[in-house]
Amino acid sequence: MSGIPSAVAGVTQVEQTHDHLAPVYAQFPLHVTGASGVHLVTRDGRRVLDLYGGHAVAALGYGHPRWLAALADQAHVLAFQSNAVPLEVRARAAARLVRFAALPLETVFFCNTGAEANENALKLALRITRRGKVVAVEGSFHGRTAAAGAVTWGAASRWYGFPRAPFDVEFLPRGDTAAISRTVGEDVAAVIVEPVQGVAGAVDLGGEWLHALRARCTAAGALLVFDEVQCGMGRTGYPFAANLYGVAPDMITTAKALGAGFPSAALLMSGDVARELATDDLGTTFGGGPLACAMMETVIDIIEQEGLLANVRRLGALLRETCIVGPVTAVQGAGFLAGLRTRRPAKNIQSELLARGILTGTSADPNVVRILAPYVLEERHVVELRDALAGLAP
Ligand SMILES: Cc1ncc(COP(=O)(O)O)c(C=O)c1O
């Protein structure tokens, strides 16, 4: 099983050549030797249009000159120091992220992965509220660690592995407004939700429902955590889905596109949450290292200076307008977290697209092909996808 098992489910398993690697990942039948722009290059010299971006990480595609230069420059200046040493690049990255988010979340804890960010967000919520229950949403994916896995839909029966969850968990049905007041009571420490669910198949939970969730959390004294590990950092065409919907959570977790290929994650928190923190409450060795910070700062610069949010909005709209062709009956999600709803099994469409030189993902929904394109995509690439889809059997 992969980190995101459903992303490649159904694609022919390649012969395992790396005998010393843990045999836990389903893999695309691709031998990638390099990449440039929005294309992967394979061992046999094929160029594959990458609309999956390594599980939503490759927001700038591959080999962006400013990303490469920033990495090299920072490596020469200072490749690593821990959080025991104050660093200007770390302070700058935090300020840059807070400004980019433009939400009332002005304190940042840097870490390494989405799961780690969620783990810390839930720990804080449980501690601050002194409550013992977390509410999550059906279809959710929050990561593989003890707390993140406990709030991931279906994990307990498939891969969770720990003998018990570290707190009580209840799942909310998606889009059910009545269930919110029934489920989010004064025993709930936090509600954790992906505003646009990724692994579920680009399922947009919508502003109305998220506003109702915000209101109920406030009334019940529960903290609202937006897991924007996949849908954040510009993927919806807005800094965060919180901006798209005008809903301010108490915490946002983010990763993936944040470093655009350099492992980076962050937990953004409100003043009320930050005020509860004291020395030693959270910690990490690698999180907020100088390389990660230089890359986060650079990624935000590039997104802003190259107008990439507008590009995601424009091409996301084009995708929705033009790609309901061939086997596709609808397009769901937001921006470049898009789900092509297919009449035939998504895994077959994925294989057929790959045979035509286009890499896409699948999802937990057997009839959704997932698109997690780089923000630097161009109109001609959407046309290429549309033409390829139009050539497939309905
Ligand atoms: C919404 C969401 N949260 C958390 C995670 C876990 O992130 P990581 O694999 O970096 O731990 C993922 C990974 O796909 C995700 O999509």
Tab-separated table of C-alpha atoms and ligand atoms in Angstrom:
chain	number	residue	atom	x	y	z
A	1	MET	CA	0.000	0.000	0.000
A	2	SER	CA	1.274	3.494	-0.797
A	3	GLY	CA	1.100	6.658	1.292
A	4	ILE	CA	-1.974	7.331	-0.755
A	5	PRO	CA	-2.937	3.843	-1.757
A	6	SER	CA	-5.770	4.783	-4.028
A	7	ALA	CA	-3.691	7.134	-6.192
A	8	VAL	CA	-2.220	4.336	-8.209
A	9	ALA	CA	-4.652	1.561	-7.434
A	10	GLY	CA	-5.357	-0.513	-10.473
A	11	VAL	CA	-2.363	0.620	-12.488
A	12	THR	CA	-0.261	-2.325	-13.529
A	13	GLN	CA	2.350	-3.027	-10.897
A	14	VAL	CA	5.877	-2.681	-12.289
A	15	GLU	CA	8.329	-5.408	-11.666
A	16	GLN	CA	9.950	-4.598	-8.283
A	17	THR	CA	13.611	-4.007	-9.043
A	18	HIS	CA	14.567	-2.497	-5.672
A	19	ASP	CA	14.652	-5.626	-3.577
A	20	HIS	CA	15.786	-3.847	-0.417
A	21	LEU	CA	12.845	-1.422	-0.267
A	22	ALA	CA	9.872	-2.231	1.929
A	23	PRO	CA	7.240	-3.654	-0.396
A	24	VAL	CA	4.509	-1.233	0.693
A	25	TYR	CA	3.817	0.870	-2.396
A	26	ALA	CA	1.768	0.210	-5.503
A	27	GLN	CA	3.688	1.927	-8.281
A	28	PHE	CA	3.009	3.484	-11.659
A	29	PRO	CA	4.430	1.502	-14.579
A	30	LEU	CA	6.942	4.278	-15.250
A	31	HIS	CA	10.731	4.390	-15.025
A	32	VAL	CA	11.357	8.087	-14.434
A	33	THR	CA	14.927	9.289	-14.886
A	34	GLY	CA	14.369	13.043	-14.883
A	35	ALA	CA	11.868	15.842	-15.316
A	36	SER	CA	11.616	19.311	-16.748
A	37	GLY	CA	8.791	21.851	-16.616
A	38	VAL	CA	5.540	19.893	-16.421
A	39	HIS	CA	7.000	16.745	-18.014
A	40	LEU	CA	8.587	13.622	-16.606
A	41	VAL	CA	11.266	11.965	-18.727
A	42	THR	CA	11.370	8.182	-18.784
A	43	ARG	CA	14.248	5.756	-19.252
A	44	ASP	CA	13.172	5.085	-22.821
A	45	GLY	CA	13.148	8.821	-23.588
A	46	ARG	CA	9.374	9.410	-23.444
A	47	ARG	CA	8.054	12.740	-22.138
A	48	VAL	CA	4.998	12.319	-19.927
A	49	LEU	CA	2.747	15.268	-19.058
A	50	ASP	CA	2.548	15.129	-15.253
A	51	LEU	CA	-0.921	16.116	-14.072
A	52	TYR	CA	-0.446	14.300	-10.772
A	53	GLY	CA	2.668	16.114	-9.485
A	54	GLY	CA	3.916	13.478	-7.057
A	55	HIS	CA	0.810	13.505	-4.812
A	56	ALA	CA	0.267	17.296	-5.258
A	57	VAL	CA	3.810	18.307	-4.343
A	58	ALA	CA	5.257	19.559	-7.658
A	59	ALA	CA	3.384	22.879	-7.659
A	60	LEU	CA	6.111	24.570	-9.713
A	61	GLY	CA	6.696	21.594	-11.967
A	62	TYR	CA	10.319	20.496	-12.208
A	63	GLY	CA	13.549	22.456	-12.435
A	64	HIS	CA	12.114	25.940	-11.890
A	65	PRO	CA	15.270	28.094	-12.141
A	66	ARG	CA	14.503	30.217	-9.068
A	67	TRP	CA	13.648	27.160	-6.975
A	68	LEU	CA	16.948	25.524	-7.997
A	69	ALA	CA	18.951	28.681	-7.343
A	70	ALA	CA	17.397	29.192	-3.893
A	71	LEU	CA	18.185	25.607	-2.923
A	72	ALA	CA	21.810	25.887	-4.060
A	73	ASP	CA	22.303	29.319	-2.463
A	74	GLN	CA	20.907	28.248	0.912
A	75	ALA	CA	22.906	25.006	0.823
A	76	HIS	CA	26.063	27.064	0.444
A	77	VAL	CA	25.148	29.557	3.163
A	78	LEU	CA	23.823	27.168	5.830
A	79	ALA	CA	22.318	23.773	5.076
A	80	PHE	CA	21.159	22.953	8.587
A	81	GLN	CA	20.746	24.236	12.058
A	82	SER	CA	18.159	23.219	14.630
A	83	ASN	CA	15.416	25.288	16.239
A	84	ALA	CA	17.752	25.848	19.184
A	85	VAL	CA	19.416	28.469	16.997
A	86	PRO	CA	17.443	31.509	15.831
A	87	LEU	CA	17.681	31.989	12.063
A	88	GLU	CA	16.679	34.937	9.931
A	89	VAL	CA	15.582	32.693	7.093
A	90	ARG	CA	13.164	30.905	9.465
A	91	ALA	CA	11.680	34.143	10.753
A	92	ARG	CA	11.319	35.390	7.169
A	93	ALA	CA	9.616	32.175	6.027
A	94	ALA	CA	7.087	32.361	8.881
A	95	ALA	CA	6.308	36.013	8.173
A	96	ARG	CA	5.974	35.267	4.455
A	97	LEU	CA	3.588	32.370	5.076
A	98	VAL	CA	1.430	34.412	7.462
A	99	ARG	CA	1.255	37.260	4.931
A	100	PHE	CA	0.443	34.842	2.080
A	101	ALA	CA	-2.379	33.252	4.091
A	102	ALA	CA	-3.915	36.630	4.984
A	103	LEU	CA	-5.996	34.966	7.700
A	104	PRO	CA	-6.142	35.600	11.447
A	105	LEU	CA	-3.516	32.860	11.916
A	106	GLU	CA	-0.310	34.639	12.746
A	107	THR	CA	1.815	32.028	14.484
A	108	VAL	CA	3.596	29.218	12.653
A	109	PHE	CA	5.096	25.942	13.826
A	110	PHE	CA	7.217	24.389	11.089
A	111	CYS	CA	7.508	20.624	10.770
A	112	ASN	CA	8.198	18.071	8.041
A	113	THR	CA	5.108	16.238	6.851
A	114	GLY	CA	1.365	16.622	6.654
A	115	ALA	CA	0.805	13.903	9.223
A	116	GLU	CA	3.182	15.594	11.665
A	117	ALA	CA	1.376	18.915	11.262
A	118	ASN	CA	-1.972	17.218	11.947
A	119	GLU	CA	-0.560	15.288	14.893
A	120	ASN	CA	0.548	18.559	16.495
A	121	ALA	CA	-2.700	20.394	15.703
A	122	LEU	CA	-4.762	17.670	17.373
A	123	LYS	CA	-2.435	17.476	20.357
A	124	LEU	CA	-2.813	21.218	20.910
A	125	ALA	CA	-6.593	21.116	20.566
A	126	LEU	CA	-6.942	18.241	23.037
A	127	ARG	CA	-4.652	19.939	25.518
A	128	ILE	CA	-6.119	23.423	25.250
A	129	THR	CA	-9.740	22.312	25.542
A	130	ARG	CA	-8.994	19.510	28.033
A	131	ARG	CA	-11.479	17.391	26.109
A	132	GLY	CA	-11.013	13.876	24.755
A	133	LYS	CA	-12.865	13.648	21.455
A	134	VAL	CA	-12.118	14.649	17.871
A	135	VAL	CA	-14.661	14.845	15.061
A	136	ALA	CA	-13.549	14.148	11.483
A	137	VAL	CA	-15.419	13.838	8.211
A	138	GLU	CA	-16.302	10.753	6.199
A	139	GLY	CA	-13.900	10.247	3.308
A	140	SER	CA	-11.074	12.091	5.089
A	141	PHE	CA	-7.357	11.382	4.753
A	142	HIS	CA	-5.082	12.976	7.346
A	143	GLY	CA	-1.945	10.808	7.348
A	144	ARG	CA	-0.396	7.639	8.700
A	145	THR	CA	0.654	8.479	12.258
A	146	ALA	CA	-1.270	7.614	15.442
A	147	ALA	CA	-3.501	10.688	15.696
A	148	ALA	CA	-3.711	11.496	11.974
A	149	GLY	CA	-4.543	7.886	11.138
A	150	ALA	CA	-7.172	7.783	13.876
A	151	VAL	CA	-9.122	10.553	12.115
A	152	THR	CA	-8.658	9.050	8.647
A	153	TRP	CA	-11.799	7.458	7.236
A	154	GLY	CA	-11.481	3.701	6.873
A	155	ALA	CA	-7.934	3.489	8.283
A	156	ALA	CA	-8.931	1.374	11.289
A	157	SER	CA	-10.173	-1.463	9.117
A	158	ARG	CA	-7.422	-1.234	6.490
A	159	TRP	CA	-3.991	-0.149	7.740
A	160	TYR	CA	-4.103	1.742	11.055
A	161	GLY	CA	-2.079	-0.837	12.966
A	162	PHE	CA	-2.139	0.725	16.436
A	163	PRO	CA	-4.220	-1.200	19.008
A	164	ARG	CA	-6.402	1.827	19.751
A	165	ALA	CA	-6.893	5.468	18.797
A	166	PRO	CA	-5.331	7.996	21.195
A	167	PHE	CA	-8.718	9.765	21.678
A	168	ASP	CA	-12.390	9.236	20.869
A	169	VAL	CA	-13.274	9.795	17.234
A	170	GLU	CA	-16.594	10.346	15.505
A	171	PHE	CA	-17.090	10.865	11.784
A	172	LEU	CA	-19.503	13.388	10.325
A	173	PRO	CA	-21.341	12.568	7.103
A	174	ARG	CA	-20.247	15.009	4.370
A	175	GLY	CA	-22.574	17.877	3.666
A	176	ASP	CA	-25.074	16.890	6.381
A	177	THR	CA	-25.814	20.143	8.199
A	178	ALA	CA	-28.141	18.590	10.782
A	179	ALA	CA	-25.418	16.118	11.762
A	180	ILE	CA	-23.084	18.983	12.701
A	181	SER	CA	-25.064	20.103	15.743
A	182	ARG	CA	-25.783	16.485	16.691
A	183	THR	CA	-22.089	15.504	16.591
A	184	VAL	CA	-20.145	18.599	17.638
A	185	GLY	CA	-21.001	18.925	21.325
A	186	GLU	CA	-19.196	20.375	24.303
A	187	ASP	CA	-17.151	17.189	24.669
A	188	VAL	CA	-15.397	17.813	21.340
A	189	ALA	CA	-11.871	19.223	21.347
A	190	ALA	CA	-11.542	19.683	17.592
A	191	VAL	CA	-13.137	19.145	14.253
A	192	ILE	CA	-10.563	18.324	11.583
A	193	VAL	CA	-11.630	18.692	7.980
A	194	GLU	CA	-10.134	18.956	4.493
A	195	PRO	CA	-12.250	21.753	2.958
A	196	VAL	CA	-11.688	20.085	-0.408
A	197	GLN	CA	-11.035	16.408	0.229
A	198	GLY	CA	-8.125	15.026	-1.767
A	199	VAL	CA	-7.813	11.270	-1.494
A	200	ALA	CA	-11.623	10.997	-1.445
A	201	GLY	CA	-11.572	12.243	-5.046
A	202	ALA	CA	-11.505	16.075	-5.025
A	203	VAL	CA	-14.690	16.421	-3.005
A	204	ASP	CA	-15.446	20.065	-2.345
A	205	LEU	CA	-17.328	20.384	0.965
A	206	GLY	CA	-18.532	23.859	0.011
A	207	GLY	CA	-18.678	27.199	1.775
A	208	GLU	CA	-22.125	26.802	3.292
A	209	TRP	CA	-21.291	23.591	5.130
A	210	LEU	CA	-17.889	24.864	6.246
A	211	HIS	CA	-19.503	28.053	7.597
A	212	ALA	CA	-22.000	25.907	9.531
A	213	LEU	CA	-19.110	23.894	10.933
A	214	ARG	CA	-17.308	27.104	11.982
A	215	ALA	CA	-20.409	28.417	13.736
A	216	ARG	CA	-21.001	25.171	15.603
A	217	CYS	CA	-17.357	24.843	16.694
A	218	THR	CA	-17.468	28.380	18.086
A	219	ALA	CA	-20.722	27.670	19.949
A	220	ALA	CA	-19.435	24.365	21.374
A	221	GLY	CA	-15.947	25.641	22.243
A	222	ALA	CA	-14.313	23.168	19.857
A	223	LEU	CA	-11.349	24.167	17.694
A	224	LEU	CA	-11.726	24.010	13.932
A	225	VAL	CA	-8.702	22.574	12.112
A	226	PHE	CA	-8.501	22.836	8.320
A	227	ASP	CA	-6.238	20.158	6.916
A	228	GLU	CA	-4.959	21.970	3.835
A	229	VAL	CA	-2.041	19.624	3.282
A	230	GLN	CA	-3.337	18.825	-0.192
A	231	CYS	CA	-5.812	21.622	-0.995
A	232	GLY	CA	-3.757	24.502	0.451
A	233	MET	CA	-0.829	26.631	-0.735
A	234	GLY	CA	-2.564	27.838	-3.858
A	235	ARG	CA	-4.004	24.608	-5.182
A	236	THR	CA	-7.579	25.918	-5.259
A	237	GLY	CA	-6.438	29.161	-6.908
A	238	TYR	CA	-6.472	30.886	-3.479
A	239	PRO	CA	-3.774	30.791	-0.823
A	240	PHE	CA	-5.927	28.403	1.192
A	241	ALA	CA	-9.446	27.003	0.804
A	242	ALA	CA	-10.140	29.072	3.935
A	243	ASN	CA	-9.662	32.158	1.741
A	244	LEU	CA	-11.775	30.700	-1.042
A	245	TYR	CA	-14.694	30.205	1.355
A	246	GLY	CA	-14.098	33.079	3.745
A	247	VAL	CA	-14.008	30.738	6.741
A	248	ALA	CA	-11.333	31.290	9.385
A	249	PRO	CA	-10.372	28.074	11.190
A	250	ASP	CA	-8.424	28.081	14.464
A	251	MET	CA	-5.589	26.157	12.844
A	252	ILE	CA	-4.473	25.228	9.331
A	253	THR	CA	-2.065	22.428	8.540
A	254	THR	CA	-0.239	22.463	5.232
A	255	ALA	CA	2.606	20.648	3.436
A	256	LYS	CA	3.018	19.202	-0.094
A	257	ALA	CA	3.100	22.320	-2.369
A	258	LEU	CA	4.591	24.374	0.476
A	259	GLY	CA	8.160	23.410	-0.458
A	260	ALA	CA	7.247	22.335	-4.010
A	261	GLY	CA	9.572	19.346	-3.677
A	262	PHE	CA	11.591	20.164	-0.587
A	263	PRO	CA	9.966	18.378	2.394
A	264	SER	CA	8.225	21.111	4.369
A	265	ALA	CA	5.105	21.383	6.503
A	266	ALA	CA	3.536	23.979	8.741
A	267	LEU	CA	0.877	24.446	11.369
A	268	LEU	CA	-0.634	27.936	11.359
A	269	MET	CA	-2.536	28.954	14.470
A	270	SER	CA	-4.686	31.758	15.808
A	271	GLY	CA	-3.605	34.087	18.586
A	272	ASP	CA	-5.852	32.246	21.046
A	273	VAL	CA	-4.123	28.949	20.293
A	274	ALA	CA	-0.636	30.463	20.252
A	275	ARG	CA	-1.196	32.092	23.654
A	276	GLU	CA	-1.469	28.610	25.195
A	277	LEU	CA	2.004	27.592	24.043
A	278	ALA	CA	5.037	27.367	26.270
A	279	THR	CA	8.617	26.209	25.718
A	280	ASP	CA	8.842	22.479	24.951
A	281	ASP	CA	5.157	22.010	24.126
A	282	LEU	CA	6.003	21.161	20.503
A	283	GLY	CA	9.272	20.232	18.859
A	284	THR	CA	11.095	18.703	15.903
A	285	THR	CA	14.689	18.326	14.761
A	286	PHE	CA	14.354	18.942	11.050
A	287	GLY	CA	11.207	21.088	10.882
A	288	GLY	CA	11.961	24.728	10.056
A	289	GLY	CA	15.487	23.923	8.914
A	290	PRO	CA	17.155	26.599	6.793
A	291	LEU	CA	16.832	24.732	3.501
A	292	ALA	CA	13.102	24.158	4.015
A	293	CYS	CA	12.611	27.779	5.057
A	294	ALA	CA	14.476	29.147	2.057
A	295	MET	CA	12.356	26.969	-0.211
A	296	MET	CA	9.027	27.938	1.411
A	297	GLU	CA	9.917	31.599	1.092
A	298	THR	CA	10.926	31.125	-2.537
A	299	VAL	CA	7.848	29.084	-3.436
A	300	ILE	CA	5.561	31.829	-2.100
A	301	ASP	CA	7.578	34.476	-3.971
A	302	ILE	CA	7.254	32.539	-7.220
A	303	ILE	CA	3.516	31.912	-6.741
A	304	GLU	CA	2.962	35.621	-6.169
A	305	GLN	CA	5.365	37.075	-8.722
A	306	GLU	CA	4.327	34.739	-11.529
A	307	GLY	CA	0.598	35.186	-10.897
A	308	LEU	CA	0.156	31.453	-10.375
A	309	LEU	CA	-3.034	31.707	-8.287
A	310	ALA	CA	-4.740	33.437	-11.211
A	311	ASN	CA	-3.309	30.795	-13.555
A	312	VAL	CA	-4.774	27.993	-11.433
A	313	ARG	CA	-8.170	29.731	-11.366
A	314	ARG	CA	-8.168	30.375	-15.131
A	315	LEU	CA	-6.987	26.926	-16.206
A	316	GLY	CA	-9.062	25.221	-13.522
A	317	ALA	CA	-12.114	26.884	-15.077
A	318	LEU	CA	-10.984	25.845	-18.572
A	319	LEU	CA	-10.588	22.256	-17.376
A	320	ARG	CA	-14.141	22.336	-16.039
A	321	GLU	CA	-15.527	23.868	-19.235
A	322	THR	CA	-13.745	21.666	-21.746
A	323	CYS	CA	-12.945	18.286	-20.224
A	324	ILE	CA	-16.430	16.853	-19.958
A	325	VAL	CA	-15.756	14.721	-23.025
A	326	GLY	CA	-15.242	11.034	-23.799
A	327	PRO	CA	-15.704	9.031	-20.595
A	328	VAL	CA	-15.929	12.145	-18.352
A	329	THR	CA	-19.403	13.107	-17.123
A	330	ALA	CA	-18.525	15.901	-14.679
A	331	VAL	CA	-15.588	17.710	-13.082
A	332	GLN	CA	-15.559	18.215	-9.298
A	333	GLY	CA	-13.228	19.829	-6.776
A	334	ALA	CA	-11.623	23.269	-6.905
A	335	GLY	CA	-8.815	24.736	-9.021
A	336	PHE	CA	-6.075	22.166	-9.586
A	337	LEU	CA	-7.511	19.699	-7.102
A	338	ALA	CA	-9.922	18.407	-9.685
A	339	GLY	CA	-11.779	15.132	-10.036
A	340	LEU	CA	-12.881	13.899	-13.442
A	341	ARG	CA	-15.979	11.804	-12.848
A	342	THR	CA	-15.871	8.925	-15.292
A	343	ARG	CA	-18.498	6.570	-16.664
A	344	ARG	CA	-15.983	3.705	-16.754
A	345	PRO	CA	-13.593	2.718	-13.926
A	346	ALA	CA	-11.122	5.549	-13.279
A	347	LYS	CA	-8.191	3.103	-13.157
A	348	ASN	CA	-8.863	2.149	-16.794
A	349	ILE	CA	-9.034	5.798	-17.877
A	350	GLN	CA	-5.809	6.456	-15.971
A	351	SER	CA	-4.032	3.620	-17.809
A	352	GLU	CA	-5.374	4.769	-21.182
A	353	LEU	CA	-4.217	8.354	-20.519
A	354	LEU	CA	-0.797	7.116	-19.452
A	355	ALA	CA	-0.514	5.167	-22.705
A	356	ARG	CA	-1.103	8.549	-24.414
A	357	GLY	CA	1.637	10.220	-22.355
A	358	ILE	CA	-0.444	11.833	-19.598
A	359	LEU	CA	-0.031	10.916	-15.927
A	360	THR	CA	-3.063	11.342	-13.656
A	361	GLY	CA	-4.093	9.917	-10.285
A	362	THR	CA	-7.044	7.914	-9.109
A	363	SER	CA	-8.774	8.262	-5.730
A	364	ALA	CA	-10.840	6.401	-3.180
A	365	ASP	CA	-13.795	6.873	-5.521
A	366	PRO	CA	-13.495	4.220	-8.261
A	367	ASN	CA	-15.049	6.631	-10.776
A	368	VAL	CA	-12.867	9.679	-10.199
A	369	VAL	CA	-9.586	10.457	-11.966
A	370	ARG	CA	-7.675	12.981	-9.851
A	371	ILE	CA	-5.815	15.926	-11.356
A	372	LEU	CA	-3.172	17.623	-9.171
A	373	ALA	CA	-1.460	19.650	-11.858
A	374	PRO	CA	1.517	21.965	-11.392
A	375	TYR	CA	0.466	25.615	-11.081
A	376	VAL	CA	2.734	26.463	-14.029
A	377	LEU	CA	0.547	24.444	-16.404
A	378	GLU	CA	-0.329	26.145	-19.703
A	379	GLU	CA	-3.511	26.227	-21.741
A	380	ARG	CA	-2.034	23.857	-24.342
A	381	HIS	CA	-1.661	21.184	-21.673
A	382	VAL	CA	-5.350	21.380	-20.768
A	383	VAL	CA	-6.119	21.107	-24.493
A	384	GLU	CA	-3.828	18.052	-24.652
A	385	LEU	CA	-5.800	16.441	-21.817
A	386	ARG	CA	-9.122	17.354	-23.421
A	387	ASP	CA	-8.055	15.902	-26.781
A	388	ALA	CA	-6.773	12.710	-25.163
A	389	LEU	CA	-10.027	12.271	-23.210
A	390	ALA	CA	-12.088	12.942	-26.335
A	391	GLY	CA	-10.214	10.106	-28.053
A	392	LEU	CA	-11.129	7.552	-25.377
A	393	ALA	CA	-14.181	5.306	-25.493
A	394	PRO	CA	-17.073	6.812	-23.531
B	1	LIG	C1	-5.215	16.033	3.216
B	1	LIG	C2	-3.975	15.321	3.641
B	1	LIG	N1	-3.581	15.377	4.923
B	1	LIG	C3	-2.470	14.775	5.349
B	1	LIG	C4	-1.700	14.026	4.491
B	1	LIG	C5	-0.461	13.343	5.005
B	1	LIG	O1	0.654	14.025	4.561
B	1	LIG	P1	2.102	13.342	4.648
B	1	LIG	O2	2.090	12.196	3.685
B	1	LIG	O3	3.039	14.449	4.252
B	1	LIG	O4	2.290	12.918	6.049
B	1	LIG	C6	-2.079	13.916	3.156
B	1	LIG	C7	-1.281	13.104	2.224
B	1	LIG	O5	-1.713	12.797	1.154
B	1	LIG	C8	-3.250	14.580	2.715
B	1	LIG	O6	-3.664	14.479	1.438
